[in-house]
Amino acid sequence: MQPVKVGLLGLGTVGGGTVNVLTRNAEEIARRAGRGIRITHAAAREYNASAIQGIEQIQVTDDAFAVVDNPEVEIIIELIGGYSPAKELVLRAIANGKHVVTANKALIALHGNEIFAAAQQQGVTVAFEAAVAGGIPIIKAMREGLAANRIQWLAGIINGTGNFILSEMRDKGREFGEVLAEAQALGYAEADPTFDVEGIDAAHKLTILGSIAFGIPLQFERTYTEGISNIEPEDVQYAESLGYRIKHLGIARRVASGVELRVHPTMVPERRLLANVNGVMNAVLVMGDAVGPTLYYGAGAGSEPTASAVVADLVDVVRVLTTDPENRVPHLAFQPGELSDLPILPMKQVESAYYLRLRVIDEPGVMAQIAGILGEAGISIEAIQQKEPQQRGGELSLILLTRRVIEGEVMGAIERIESLNSVTGKVVFIRVEHLDG
Ligand code: HSE
């Protein structure tokens, strides 16, 4: 049988890695797919030809639409990233009856509902394993491997750049900006690094995971997103002294009234495996009712780790080229007509424990006032630490850990605490998750 002809859009870090993996492992990949796979056409404005094996056998153009419109090409791999022209290219490929493999999390999180509907209508597949957690096969694990389970919650470190920054701040006390510059130099950061540090990239990925976990449409606009740029080195140290680490987590949780979808810095007990995922590595902890907790760990970014997921999708697509379109694995795990309208909860209804850091004046009665406000709001205190003031009557830091409570109650209490004369400045708060089921 003739090899399947593939058109590749983008010859950057992941595109180059994809060609290299396909070239190097061509024979084994063909044995797995049941057919040879050849990238015959590619589109790129500029690329480093010397880093790409077998590039001379690929027809390269700078016109991506020409590749998408080429009747010889059966599958399009979209590795350009961003919203436009990626969206137009993917929709055109689908309209042309081509299957699509993409690593574009922003595109899927924002436009996936429209793209999947178009693909469904045309009887083609859009595969996107590489969009979440790079080389970790988390989409496959959740969509297929955990299909028996009612997923209860998942929590993931799904942005390598942010995790690298937090790890370096904790281990080496390094400055935020300096570590970010290193992540950019290593090629992990997004083109716009605010996507990494402000949690947007993680929110794209969490939106996708949440839909697959709970069978709900993609709703990026309802995913709560908070970055790590406000994390102070002293909070990293206080967390440590309390037996916790600060991680930038994406959390999706099913509760009685709906679904929580939230990305924010989170304090995690240091004994948890997730707390020990360091550097640019990613990990996703998934709690299913039948299987219990399962943990997926690996490289969340980088050339060949991401190419590993792209090529795996390609093999899947080649295997199903002849399958009845009605009977393929559904894009969001649940059949398209079976997605539910479970509401995504606003943050004030979310339940979590909290770390609070206050600057207070060292005078009698302060602690009683604060404890009184928390008590009136129904907030139980789990631990208190007081840091010695420089001088008597000066300011000191007060650290409180609360038990689990509804966020709206904590925000109300924080507002009241901040209005006390003996409290100076804003109350710093970080959500705490014990991830123990
Ligand atoms: N900027 C992303 C990260 C790349 O740091 O994880 C992979 O999506």
PDB file of N, CA and C and ligand atoms in Angstrom, residues 105 158-162 188-190 196 201 205 282 300-301, ligand 1:
ATOM      1  N   LYS A 105      -3.234  24.267  21.636  1.00  0.00           N
ATOM      2  CA  LYS A 105      -4.173  24.283  22.768  1.00  0.00           C
ATOM      3  C   LYS A 105      -5.069  25.514  22.774  1.00  0.00           C
ATOM      4  N   ILE A 158       0.518  21.837  34.387  1.00  0.00           N
ATOM      5  CA  ILE A 158       0.383  21.706  32.935  1.00  0.00           C
ATOM      6  C   ILE A 158       1.038  22.878  32.199  1.00  0.00           C
ATOM      7  N   ASN A 159       1.896  23.579  32.898  1.00  0.00           N
ATOM      8  CA  ASN A 159       2.724  24.579  32.212  1.00  0.00           C
ATOM      9  C   ASN A 159       4.144  24.439  32.730  1.00  0.00           C
ATOM     10  N   GLY A 160       5.033  23.971  31.853  1.00  0.00           N
ATOM     11  CA  GLY A 160       6.413  23.694  32.246  1.00  0.00           C
ATOM     12  C   GLY A 160       7.167  24.953  32.637  1.00  0.00           C
ATOM     13  N   THR A 161       6.902  26.041  31.917  1.00  0.00           N
ATOM     14  CA  THR A 161       7.624  27.283  32.190  1.00  0.00           C
ATOM     15  C   THR A 161       7.315  27.775  33.609  1.00  0.00           C
ATOM     16  N   GLY A 162       6.038  27.795  33.958  1.00  0.00           N
ATOM     17  CA  GLY A 162       5.639  28.245  35.301  1.00  0.00           C
ATOM     18  C   GLY A 162       6.219  27.340  36.373  1.00  0.00           C
ATOM     19  N   TYR A 188      10.952  26.791  25.948  1.00  0.00           N
ATOM     20  CA  TYR A 188       9.737  26.259  26.576  1.00  0.00           C
ATOM     21  C   TYR A 188       8.606  27.281  26.612  1.00  0.00           C
ATOM     22  N   ALA A 189       8.979  28.552  26.764  1.00  0.00           N
ATOM     23  CA  ALA A 189       7.949  29.581  26.967  1.00  0.00           C
ATOM     24  C   ALA A 189       7.161  29.831  25.683  1.00  0.00           C
ATOM     25  N   GLU A 190       5.923  30.290  25.854  1.00  0.00           N
ATOM     26  CA  GLU A 190       5.096  30.684  24.716  1.00  0.00           C
ATOM     27  C   GLU A 190       5.701  31.921  24.051  1.00  0.00           C
ATOM     28  N   ASP A 196       2.267  32.003  29.786  1.00  0.00           N
ATOM     29  CA  ASP A 196       2.782  31.043  30.768  1.00  0.00           C
ATOM     30  C   ASP A 196       2.590  31.575  32.182  1.00  0.00           C
ATOM     31  N   ASP A 201      -1.981  29.811  29.280  1.00  0.00           N
ATOM     32  CA  ASP A 201      -1.630  28.538  28.624  1.00  0.00           C
ATOM     33  C   ASP A 201      -2.177  27.356  29.436  1.00  0.00           C
ATOM     34  N   LYS A 205      -5.242  24.473  28.496  1.00  0.00           N
ATOM     35  CA  LYS A 205      -5.116  23.012  28.650  1.00  0.00           C
ATOM     36  C   LYS A 205      -6.166  22.478  29.627  1.00  0.00           C
ATOM     37  N   ASN A 282       5.780  18.126  33.566  1.00  0.00           N
ATOM     38  CA  ASN A 282       4.327  18.236  33.802  1.00  0.00           C
ATOM     39  C   ASN A 282       3.846  16.975  34.504  1.00  0.00           C
ATOM     40  N   GLY A 300       6.430  18.104  29.427  1.00  0.00           N
ATOM     41  CA  GLY A 300       5.234  18.813  28.969  1.00  0.00           C
ATOM     42  C   GLY A 300       5.499  19.735  27.806  1.00  0.00           C
ATOM     43  N   ALA A 301       6.725  19.819  27.366  1.00  0.00           N
ATOM     44  CA  ALA A 301       7.067  20.714  26.258  1.00  0.00           C
ATOM     45  C   ALA A 301       8.369  20.215  25.646  1.00  0.00           C
TER      46      ALA A 301
HETATM   47  N1  HSE B   1       4.733  27.115  27.107  1.00  0.00           N
HETATM   48  C1  HSE B   1       4.277  25.777  27.349  1.00  0.00           C
HETATM   49  C2  HSE B   1       4.875  25.308  28.674  1.00  0.00           C
HETATM   50  C3  HSE B   1       4.698  24.898  26.217  1.00  0.00           C
HETATM   51  O1  HSE B   1       5.776  25.965  29.209  1.00  0.00           O
HETATM   52  O2  HSE B   1       4.422  24.303  29.204  1.00  0.00           O
HETATM   53  C4  HSE B   1       3.955  23.598  26.120  1.00  0.00           C
HETATM   54  O3  HSE B   1       2.582  23.775  25.926  1.00  0.00           O
END
